[in-house]
């Protein structure tokens, strides 16, 4: 299958590109490199031994997208392209709504024009909001998002549901990711955040190599076993394999499905710190800090639908996630810019 990856140079897109190649598919990438660079694609080519056709373009540029669909016989699209920093979305809501919604609308219009009707979308567990119970199941109604980034995911889910409803030949798979971390075991591709990371694992990785002094643990008074926040961390390679299965599913099944991609296990902030220290033999200095506004105590996925529909389940454990993160960080101290 020829599969277009919008935002395919990014963290999850680059890993998905590798797994699609391994499964015998032909990925094509479009990315404007607003949060990535071409180097990640060159590294994917090194891992897979394959040339990956790639275009530098904005997904909301209809003309550029038209050309890409004209030049390639695309069977299915995985739509990763989007801005994803929660805090930034609170400061720049218009930029987030404009970018994330425009890319989706343009993409759907161009797909419609070229008769491509299979799409897998990168949604997020953030769409659930702060649910009163765990685990999170796909049939739980959202209790509302807490920031513009989350609302863009919520709205895009609705847009894609509407497109599929209007034309039942479409196949839409809405993947709700939990907390993707880790890196490819080659150490060649991984997460390369610009500036000081906001998310836990990239922050720990930079503390581990001495680039940042210490981790602030945001709150130790949550109603969780050790008082720190609990999340469902999933290895990015497992997540990438979920996309391969989702593309196969989309090719065979018209309709619209929401599917969680998580492990079904929750780990606390201190579980992550302790595991990282143990498997990598490094010290992670930390201090307890106040809770971060907007954070919830605990979430983790009910992953049974992914197993039932896609035949997919996560295989890697927390040790793998910590080891692979550290390997990428130590081999690429300046990320892809090194
Ligand atoms: P990322 O920033 O590494 O990748 C997103 C890619 O999209 C980047 O390469 C960026 O340059 C590109 N992009 C953004 N706007 C674009 C535009 N207008 N035109 C072309 N390219 C554009 O992020 P990621 O972690 O790989 O996330 C991929 C997707 O998954 C995003 O939509 C994100 O919101 C979603 N998601 C991520 C997480 C996470 O924790 N990483 C969790 C849930 C959902
Ligand atoms: C955050 C976003 C979520 C987004 C996801 C992936 C918020 C409120 N939620 O999820 O919408 O989909 O990232 O991009 O921002 N922690 C610390 N110290 C740190 C960083 C984090 O203690 O320096 C804790 C947090 O309080 C939380 C856990 O680590 O308990 C995980 O945080 P993080 O990696 O930012 O992910 P989420 O908050 O789950």
PDB file of N, CA, C and O in Angstrom, residues 88-155:
ATOM      1  N   UNK A  88       1.605  25.906  25.023  1.00  0.00           N
ATOM      2  CA  UNK A  88       1.665  26.857  23.906  1.00  0.00           C
ATOM      3  C   UNK A  88       0.262  27.088  23.332  1.00  0.00           C
ATOM      4  O   UNK A  88      -0.072  28.191  22.919  1.00  0.00           O
ATOM      5  N   UNK A  89      -0.548  26.039  23.332  1.00  0.00           N
ATOM      6  CA  UNK A  89      -1.908  26.175  22.769  1.00  0.00           C
ATOM      7  C   UNK A  89      -2.768  27.108  23.619  1.00  0.00           C
ATOM      8  O   UNK A  89      -3.686  27.746  23.116  1.00  0.00           O
ATOM      9  N   UNK A  90      -2.456  27.179  24.909  1.00  0.00           N
ATOM     10  CA  UNK A  90      -3.202  28.091  25.782  1.00  0.00           C
ATOM     11  C   UNK A  90      -2.793  29.536  25.472  1.00  0.00           C
ATOM     12  O   UNK A  90      -3.630  30.442  25.455  1.00  0.00           O
ATOM     13  N   UNK A  91      -1.485  29.719  25.162  1.00  0.00           N
ATOM     14  CA  UNK A  91      -0.991  31.078  24.847  1.00  0.00           C
ATOM     15  C   UNK A  91      -1.331  31.501  23.423  1.00  0.00           C
ATOM     16  O   UNK A  91      -1.488  32.686  23.141  1.00  0.00           O
ATOM     17  N   UNK A  92      -1.404  30.538  22.510  1.00  0.00           N
ATOM     18  CA  UNK A  92      -1.612  30.866  21.082  1.00  0.00           C
ATOM     19  C   UNK A  92      -2.784  30.062  20.516  1.00  0.00           C
ATOM     20  O   UNK A  92      -2.604  29.259  19.585  1.00  0.00           O
ATOM     21  N   UNK A  93      -3.985  30.264  21.073  1.00  0.00           N
ATOM     22  CA  UNK A  93      -5.100  29.399  20.655  1.00  0.00           C
ATOM     23  C   UNK A  93      -5.413  29.501  19.161  1.00  0.00           C
ATOM     24  O   UNK A  93      -5.667  28.483  18.508  1.00  0.00           O
ATOM     25  N   UNK A  94      -5.337  30.711  18.607  1.00  0.00           N
ATOM     26  CA  UNK A  94      -5.712  30.863  17.193  1.00  0.00           C
ATOM     27  C   UNK A  94      -4.755  30.091  16.288  1.00  0.00           C
ATOM     28  O   UNK A  94      -5.171  29.456  15.322  1.00  0.00           O
ATOM     29  N   UNK A  95      -3.466  30.163  16.631  1.00  0.00           N
ATOM     30  CA  UNK A  95      -2.478  29.434  15.814  1.00  0.00           C
ATOM     31  C   UNK A  95      -2.777  27.925  15.841  1.00  0.00           C
ATOM     32  O   UNK A  95      -2.691  27.243  14.828  1.00  0.00           O
ATOM     33  N   UNK A  96      -3.143  27.431  17.019  1.00  0.00           N
ATOM     34  CA  UNK A  96      -3.434  25.999  17.137  1.00  0.00           C
ATOM     35  C   UNK A  96      -4.702  25.612  16.383  1.00  0.00           C
ATOM     36  O   UNK A  96      -4.730  24.628  15.652  1.00  0.00           O
ATOM     37  N   UNK A  97      -5.774  26.403  16.586  1.00  0.00           N
ATOM     38  CA  UNK A  97      -7.016  26.071  15.872  1.00  0.00           C
ATOM     39  C   UNK A  97      -6.787  26.184  14.365  1.00  0.00           C
ATOM     40  O   UNK A  97      -7.196  25.325  13.595  1.00  0.00           O
ATOM     41  N   UNK A  98      -6.122  27.249  13.945  1.00  0.00           N
ATOM     42  CA  UNK A  98      -5.885  27.462  12.508  1.00  0.00           C
ATOM     43  C   UNK A  98      -5.070  26.306  11.923  1.00  0.00           C
ATOM     44  O   UNK A  98      -5.447  25.702  10.920  1.00  0.00           O
ATOM     45  N   UNK A  99      -3.967  25.990  12.545  1.00  0.00           N
ATOM     46  CA  UNK A  99      -3.090  24.955  11.971  1.00  0.00           C
ATOM     47  C   UNK A  99      -3.757  23.576  11.998  1.00  0.00           C
ATOM     48  O   UNK A  99      -3.819  22.887  10.982  1.00  0.00           O
ATOM     49  N   UNK A 100      -4.257  23.182  13.158  1.00  0.00           N
ATOM     50  CA  UNK A 100      -4.730  21.799  13.276  1.00  0.00           C
ATOM     51  C   UNK A 100      -6.022  21.564  12.509  1.00  0.00           C
ATOM     52  O   UNK A 100      -6.216  20.484  11.927  1.00  0.00           O
ATOM     53  N   UNK A 101      -6.893  22.587  12.482  1.00  0.00           N
ATOM     54  CA  UNK A 101      -8.149  22.401  11.748  1.00  0.00           C
ATOM     55  C   UNK A 101      -7.951  22.598  10.249  1.00  0.00           C
ATOM     56  O   UNK A 101      -8.462  21.814   9.449  1.00  0.00           O
ATOM     57  N   UNK A 102      -7.195  23.609   9.854  1.00  0.00           N
ATOM     58  CA  UNK A 102      -6.966  23.857   8.415  1.00  0.00           C
ATOM     59  C   UNK A 102      -6.296  22.668   7.736  1.00  0.00           C
ATOM     60  O   UNK A 102      -6.667  22.295   6.627  1.00  0.00           O
ATOM     61  N   UNK A 103      -5.294  22.101   8.390  1.00  0.00           N
ATOM     62  CA  UNK A 103      -4.600  20.955   7.775  1.00  0.00           C
ATOM     63  C   UNK A 103      -5.616  19.831   7.530  1.00  0.00           C
ATOM     64  O   UNK A 103      -5.630  19.221   6.465  1.00  0.00           O
ATOM     65  N   UNK A 104      -6.488  19.608   8.506  1.00  0.00           N
ATOM     66  CA  UNK A 104      -7.445  18.500   8.387  1.00  0.00           C
ATOM     67  C   UNK A 104      -8.466  18.775   7.289  1.00  0.00           C
ATOM     68  O   UNK A 104      -8.775  17.889   6.481  1.00  0.00           O
ATOM     69  N   UNK A 105      -8.988  20.002   7.252  1.00  0.00           N
ATOM     70  CA  UNK A 105     -10.009  20.336   6.243  1.00  0.00           C
ATOM     71  C   UNK A 105      -9.422  20.240   4.838  1.00  0.00           C
ATOM     72  O   UNK A 105     -10.017  19.634   3.946  1.00  0.00           O
ATOM     73  N   UNK A 106      -8.242  20.819   4.648  1.00  0.00           N
ATOM     74  CA  UNK A 106      -7.612  20.777   3.325  1.00  0.00           C
ATOM     75  C   UNK A 106      -7.327  19.331   2.934  1.00  0.00           C
ATOM     76  O   UNK A 106      -7.611  18.912   1.803  1.00  0.00           O
ATOM     77  N   UNK A 107      -6.780  18.586   3.869  1.00  0.00           N
ATOM     78  CA  UNK A 107      -6.450  17.180   3.583  1.00  0.00           C
ATOM     79  C   UNK A 107      -7.703  16.421   3.127  1.00  0.00           C
ATOM     80  O   UNK A 107      -7.678  15.717   2.112  1.00  0.00           O
ATOM     81  N   UNK A 108      -8.802  16.573   3.853  1.00  0.00           N
ATOM     82  CA  UNK A 108     -10.036  15.847   3.506  1.00  0.00           C
ATOM     83  C   UNK A 108     -10.556  16.279   2.138  1.00  0.00           C
ATOM     84  O   UNK A 108     -11.009  15.441   1.352  1.00  0.00           O
ATOM     85  N   UNK A 109     -10.472  17.583   1.852  1.00  0.00           N
ATOM     86  CA  UNK A 109     -10.953  18.053   0.538  1.00  0.00           C
ATOM     87  C   UNK A 109     -10.118  17.463  -0.591  1.00  0.00           C
ATOM     88  O   UNK A 109     -10.648  17.018  -1.608  1.00  0.00           O
ATOM     89  N   UNK A 110      -8.792  17.450  -0.392  1.00  0.00           N
ATOM     90  CA  UNK A 110      -7.922  16.911  -1.442  1.00  0.00           C
ATOM     91  C   UNK A 110      -8.134  15.396  -1.569  1.00  0.00           C
ATOM     92  O   UNK A 110      -8.166  14.847  -2.673  1.00  0.00           O
ATOM     93  N   UNK A 111      -8.300  14.713  -0.435  1.00  0.00           N
ATOM     94  CA  UNK A 111      -8.567  13.271  -0.485  1.00  0.00           C
ATOM     95  C   UNK A 111      -9.844  12.997  -1.273  1.00  0.00           C
ATOM     96  O   UNK A 111      -9.887  12.114  -2.128  1.00  0.00           O
ATOM     97  N   UNK A 112     -10.872  13.794  -0.986  1.00  0.00           N
ATOM     98  CA  UNK A 112     -12.168  13.618  -1.652  1.00  0.00           C
ATOM     99  C   UNK A 112     -11.992  13.794  -3.162  1.00  0.00           C
ATOM    100  O   UNK A 112     -12.461  12.980  -3.956  1.00  0.00           O
ATOM    101  N   UNK A 113     -11.267  14.840  -3.529  1.00  0.00           N
ATOM    102  CA  UNK A 113     -11.051  15.132  -4.948  1.00  0.00           C
ATOM    103  C   UNK A 113     -10.350  13.969  -5.659  1.00  0.00           C
ATOM    104  O   UNK A 113     -10.660  13.657  -6.803  1.00  0.00           O
ATOM    105  N   UNK A 114      -9.426  13.313  -4.955  1.00  0.00           N
ATOM    106  CA  UNK A 114      -8.641  12.250  -5.592  1.00  0.00           C
ATOM    107  C   UNK A 114      -9.209  10.855  -5.290  1.00  0.00           C
ATOM    108  O   UNK A 114      -8.565   9.846  -5.583  1.00  0.00           O
ATOM    109  N   UNK A 115     -10.376  10.810  -4.667  1.00  0.00           N
ATOM    110  CA  UNK A 115     -11.014   9.509  -4.422  1.00  0.00           C
ATOM    111  C   UNK A 115     -10.301   8.649  -3.396  1.00  0.00           C
ATOM    112  O   UNK A 115     -10.406   7.425  -3.406  1.00  0.00           O
ATOM    113  N   UNK A 116      -9.563   9.287  -2.485  1.00  0.00           N
ATOM    114  CA  UNK A 116      -8.906   8.535  -1.394  1.00  0.00           C
ATOM    115  C   UNK A 116      -9.799   8.683  -0.157  1.00  0.00           C
ATOM    116  O   UNK A 116     -10.105   9.797   0.259  1.00  0.00           O
ATOM    117  N   UNK A 117     -10.200   7.549   0.401  1.00  0.00           N
ATOM    118  CA  UNK A 117     -11.221   7.623   1.458  1.00  0.00           C
ATOM    119  C   UNK A 117     -10.837   6.872   2.725  1.00  0.00           C
ATOM    120  O   UNK A 117     -11.707   6.518   3.519  1.00  0.00           O
ATOM    121  N   UNK A 118      -9.550   6.616   2.900  1.00  0.00           N
ATOM    122  CA  UNK A 118      -9.106   5.897   4.110  1.00  0.00           C
ATOM    123  C   UNK A 118      -8.189   6.809   4.900  1.00  0.00           C
ATOM    124  O   UNK A 118      -7.151   7.241   4.381  1.00  0.00           O
ATOM    125  N   UNK A 119      -8.553   7.058   6.132  1.00  0.00           N
ATOM    126  CA  UNK A 119      -7.709   7.948   6.946  1.00  0.00           C
ATOM    127  C   UNK A 119      -7.607   7.448   8.382  1.00  0.00           C
ATOM    128  O   UNK A 119      -8.601   7.035   8.994  1.00  0.00           O
ATOM    129  N   UNK A 120      -6.389   7.497   8.873  1.00  0.00           N
ATOM    130  CA  UNK A 120      -6.103   7.158  10.275  1.00  0.00           C
ATOM    131  C   UNK A 120      -5.638   8.463  10.915  1.00  0.00           C
ATOM    132  O   UNK A 120      -4.744   9.134  10.383  1.00  0.00           O
ATOM    133  N   UNK A 121      -6.258   8.835  12.034  1.00  0.00           N
ATOM    134  CA  UNK A 121      -5.945  10.137  12.634  1.00  0.00           C
ATOM    135  C   UNK A 121      -5.332   9.988  14.031  1.00  0.00           C
ATOM    136  O   UNK A 121      -5.781   9.184  14.841  1.00  0.00           O
ATOM    137  N   UNK A 122      -4.328  10.845  14.302  1.00  0.00           N
ATOM    138  CA  UNK A 122      -3.657  10.911  15.602  1.00  0.00           C
ATOM    139  C   UNK A 122      -4.488  11.711  16.584  1.00  0.00           C
ATOM    140  O   UNK A 122      -4.327  12.923  16.696  1.00  0.00           O
ATOM    141  N   UNK A 123      -5.367  11.037  17.314  1.00  0.00           N
ATOM    142  CA  UNK A 123      -6.075  11.748  18.362  1.00  0.00           C
ATOM    143  C   UNK A 123      -5.359  11.484  19.693  1.00  0.00           C
ATOM    144  O   UNK A 123      -4.238  10.966  19.711  1.00  0.00           O
ATOM    145  N   UNK A 124      -5.993  11.856  20.769  1.00  0.00           N
ATOM    146  CA  UNK A 124      -5.293  11.804  22.051  1.00  0.00           C
ATOM    147  C   UNK A 124      -6.264  11.456  23.175  1.00  0.00           C
ATOM    148  O   UNK A 124      -7.449  11.807  23.122  1.00  0.00           O
ATOM    149  N   UNK A 125      -5.735  10.831  24.202  1.00  0.00           N
ATOM    150  CA  UNK A 125      -6.537  10.539  25.394  1.00  0.00           C
ATOM    151  C   UNK A 125      -7.037  11.822  26.045  1.00  0.00           C
ATOM    152  O   UNK A 125      -7.986  11.790  26.832  1.00  0.00           O
ATOM    153  N   UNK A 126      -6.432  12.943  25.689  1.00  0.00           N
ATOM    154  CA  UNK A 126      -6.857  14.225  26.246  1.00  0.00           C
ATOM    155  C   UNK A 126      -8.315  14.544  25.905  1.00  0.00           C
ATOM    156  O   UNK A 126      -8.986  15.286  26.626  1.00  0.00           O
ATOM    157  N   UNK A 127      -8.825  13.918  24.822  1.00  0.00           N
ATOM    158  CA  UNK A 127     -10.217  14.130  24.395  1.00  0.00           C
ATOM    159  C   UNK A 127     -11.213  13.630  25.458  1.00  0.00           C
ATOM    160  O   UNK A 127     -12.324  14.146  25.565  1.00  0.00           O
ATOM    161  N   UNK A 128     -10.817  12.645  26.263  1.00  0.00           N
ATOM    162  CA  UNK A 128     -11.721  12.130  27.296  1.00  0.00           C
ATOM    163  C   UNK A 128     -12.002  13.168  28.378  1.00  0.00           C
ATOM    164  O   UNK A 128     -13.033  13.117  29.036  1.00  0.00           O
ATOM    165  N   UNK A 129     -11.052  14.091  28.604  1.00  0.00           N
ATOM    166  CA  UNK A 129     -11.163  14.993  29.742  1.00  0.00           C
ATOM    167  C   UNK A 129     -10.871  14.238  31.025  1.00  0.00           C
ATOM    168  O   UNK A 129     -10.336  13.118  31.004  1.00  0.00           O
ATOM    169  N   UNK A 130     -11.233  14.846  32.125  1.00  0.00           N
ATOM    170  CA  UNK A 130     -10.947  14.250  33.429  1.00  0.00           C
ATOM    171  C   UNK A 130     -12.099  13.348  33.857  1.00  0.00           C
ATOM    172  O   UNK A 130     -13.027  13.776  34.526  1.00  0.00           O
ATOM    173  N   UNK A 131     -12.033  12.099  33.464  1.00  0.00           N
ATOM    174  CA  UNK A 131     -13.118  11.147  33.744  1.00  0.00           C
ATOM    175  C   UNK A 131     -13.107  10.742  35.211  1.00  0.00           C
ATOM    176  O   UNK A 131     -12.039  10.641  35.818  1.00  0.00           O
ATOM    177  N   UNK A 132     -14.287  10.454  35.765  1.00  0.00           N
ATOM    178  CA  UNK A 132     -14.321  10.053  37.173  1.00  0.00           C
ATOM    179  C   UNK A 132     -13.808   8.634  37.416  1.00  0.00           C
ATOM    180  O   UNK A 132     -13.501   8.278  38.559  1.00  0.00           O
ATOM    181  N   UNK A 133     -13.738   7.802  36.373  1.00  0.00           N
ATOM    182  CA  UNK A 133     -13.265   6.420  36.583  1.00  0.00           C
ATOM    183  C   UNK A 133     -12.205   6.035  35.568  1.00  0.00           C
ATOM    184  O   UNK A 133     -12.180   6.551  34.450  1.00  0.00           O
ATOM    185  N   UNK A 134     -11.357   5.108  35.958  1.00  0.00           N
ATOM    186  CA  UNK A 134     -10.388   4.495  35.043  1.00  0.00           C
ATOM    187  C   UNK A 134     -10.727   3.009  34.960  1.00  0.00           C
ATOM    188  O   UNK A 134     -11.319   2.482  35.902  1.00  0.00           O
ATOM    189  N   UNK A 135     -10.341   2.287  33.909  1.00  0.00           N
ATOM    190  CA  UNK A 135      -9.666   2.762  32.706  1.00  0.00           C
ATOM    191  C   UNK A 135     -10.614   3.489  31.759  1.00  0.00           C
ATOM    192  O   UNK A 135     -11.836   3.378  31.899  1.00  0.00           O
ATOM    193  N   UNK A 136      -9.998   4.226  30.804  1.00  0.00           N
ATOM    194  CA  UNK A 136     -10.788   4.965  29.830  1.00  0.00           C
ATOM    195  C   UNK A 136     -11.188   4.037  28.682  1.00  0.00           C
ATOM    196  O   UNK A 136     -10.355   3.393  28.074  1.00  0.00           O
ATOM    197  N   UNK A 137     -12.502   4.015  28.432  1.00  0.00           N
ATOM    198  CA  UNK A 137     -13.023   3.208  27.321  1.00  0.00           C
ATOM    199  C   UNK A 137     -13.529   4.128  26.220  1.00  0.00           C
ATOM    200  O   UNK A 137     -14.038   5.217  26.511  1.00  0.00           O
ATOM    201  N   UNK A 138     -13.464   3.650  24.993  1.00  0.00           N
ATOM    202  CA  UNK A 138     -13.817   4.477  23.845  1.00  0.00           C
ATOM    203  C   UNK A 138     -15.266   4.945  23.882  1.00  0.00           C
ATOM    204  O   UNK A 138     -15.610   5.966  23.275  1.00  0.00           O
ATOM    205  N   UNK A 139     -16.140   4.193  24.554  1.00  0.00           N
ATOM    206  CA  UNK A 139     -17.554   4.589  24.564  1.00  0.00           C
ATOM    207  C   UNK A 139     -17.904   5.557  25.701  1.00  0.00           C
ATOM    208  O   UNK A 139     -19.051   5.939  25.874  1.00  0.00           O
ATOM    209  N   UNK A 140     -16.919   5.990  26.466  1.00  0.00           N
ATOM    210  CA  UNK A 140     -17.177   7.004  27.509  1.00  0.00           C
ATOM    211  C   UNK A 140     -17.369   8.361  26.839  1.00  0.00           C
ATOM    212  O   UNK A 140     -16.521   8.773  26.048  1.00  0.00           O
ATOM    213  N   UNK A 141     -18.451   9.067  27.156  1.00  0.00           N
ATOM    214  CA  UNK A 141     -18.581  10.407  26.577  1.00  0.00           C
ATOM    215  C   UNK A 141     -17.511  11.341  27.143  1.00  0.00           C
ATOM    216  O   UNK A 141     -17.157  11.233  28.322  1.00  0.00           O
ATOM    217  N   UNK A 142     -17.004  12.232  26.285  1.00  0.00           N
ATOM    218  CA  UNK A 142     -16.001  13.194  26.751  1.00  0.00           C
ATOM    219  C   UNK A 142     -16.628  14.107  27.801  1.00  0.00           C
ATOM    220  O   UNK A 142     -17.789  14.487  27.674  1.00  0.00           O
ATOM    221  N   UNK A 143     -15.835  14.456  28.809  1.00  0.00           N
ATOM    222  CA  UNK A 143     -16.341  15.432  29.782  1.00  0.00           C
ATOM    223  C   UNK A 143     -15.754  16.812  29.482  1.00  0.00           C
ATOM    224  O   UNK A 143     -15.805  17.715  30.311  1.00  0.00           O
ATOM    225  N   UNK A 144     -15.212  16.979  28.276  1.00  0.00           N
ATOM    226  CA  UNK A 144     -14.691  18.285  27.851  1.00  0.00           C
ATOM    227  C   UNK A 144     -13.185  18.365  28.000  1.00  0.00           C
ATOM    228  O   UNK A 144     -12.610  17.727  28.875  1.00  0.00           O
ATOM    229  N   UNK A 145     -12.574  19.155  27.133  1.00  0.00           N
ATOM    230  CA  UNK A 145     -11.113  19.273  27.158  1.00  0.00           C
ATOM    231  C   UNK A 145     -10.711  20.448  28.044  1.00  0.00           C
ATOM    232  O   UNK A 145     -11.530  21.295  28.372  1.00  0.00           O
ATOM    233  N   UNK A 146      -9.403  20.490  28.379  1.00  0.00           N
ATOM    234  CA  UNK A 146      -8.959  21.537  29.307  1.00  0.00           C
ATOM    235  C   UNK A 146      -8.085  22.585  28.627  1.00  0.00           C
ATOM    236  O   UNK A 146      -7.599  23.501  29.290  1.00  0.00           O
ATOM    237  N   UNK A 147      -7.870  22.449  27.315  1.00  0.00           N
ATOM    238  CA  UNK A 147      -6.995  23.413  26.633  1.00  0.00           C
ATOM    239  C   UNK A 147      -7.286  23.379  25.132  1.00  0.00           C
ATOM    240  O   UNK A 147      -7.851  22.408  24.616  1.00  0.00           O
ATOM    241  N   UNK A 148      -6.879  24.444  24.401  1.00  0.00           N
ATOM    242  CA  UNK A 148      -7.164  24.495  22.955  1.00  0.00           C
ATOM    243  C   UNK A 148      -6.591  23.308  22.176  1.00  0.00           C
ATOM    244  O   UNK A 148      -7.229  22.809  21.246  1.00  0.00           O
ATOM    245  N   UNK A 149      -5.396  22.841  22.541  1.00  0.00           N
ATOM    246  CA  UNK A 149      -4.848  21.667  21.838  1.00  0.00           C
ATOM    247  C   UNK A 149      -5.843  20.506  21.900  1.00  0.00           C
ATOM    248  O   UNK A 149      -6.172  19.893  20.883  1.00  0.00           O
ATOM    249  N   UNK A 150      -6.333  20.229  23.103  1.00  0.00           N
ATOM    250  CA  UNK A 150      -7.282  19.131  23.285  1.00  0.00           C
ATOM    251  C   UNK A 150      -8.552  19.351  22.472  1.00  0.00           C
ATOM    252  O   UNK A 150      -9.063  18.424  21.834  1.00  0.00           O
ATOM    253  N   UNK A 151      -9.026  20.593  22.455  1.00  0.00           N
ATOM    254  CA  UNK A 151     -10.246  20.878  21.687  1.00  0.00           C
ATOM    255  C   UNK A 151     -10.018  20.674  20.196  1.00  0.00           C
ATOM    256  O   UNK A 151     -10.934  20.276  19.479  1.00  0.00           O
ATOM    257  N   UNK A 152      -8.798  20.975  19.698  1.00  0.00           N
ATOM    258  CA  UNK A 152      -8.579  20.728  18.256  1.00  0.00           C
ATOM    259  C   UNK A 152      -8.733  19.235  17.969  1.00  0.00           C
ATOM    260  O   UNK A 152      -9.325  18.855  16.959  1.00  0.00           O
ATOM    261  N   UNK A 153      -8.238  18.386  18.861  1.00  0.00           N
ATOM    262  CA  UNK A 153      -8.366  16.934  18.657  1.00  0.00           C
ATOM    263  C   UNK A 153      -9.842  16.534  18.694  1.00  0.00           C
ATOM    264  O   UNK A 153     -10.307  15.738  17.884  1.00  0.00           O
ATOM    265  N   UNK A 154     -10.553  17.100  19.651  1.00  0.00           N
ATOM    266  CA  UNK A 154     -11.985  16.820  19.793  1.00  0.00           C
ATOM    267  C   UNK A 154     -12.723  17.222  18.508  1.00  0.00           C
ATOM    268  O   UNK A 154     -13.513  16.469  17.946  1.00  0.00           O
ATOM    269  N   UNK A 155     -12.427  18.439  18.033  1.00  0.00           N
ATOM    270  CA  UNK A 155     -13.124  18.946  16.839  1.00  0.00           C
ATOM    271  C   UNK A 155     -12.763  18.137  15.601  1.00  0.00           C
ATOM    272  O   UNK A 155     -13.626  17.862  14.769  1.00  0.00           O
TER     273      UNK A 155
END
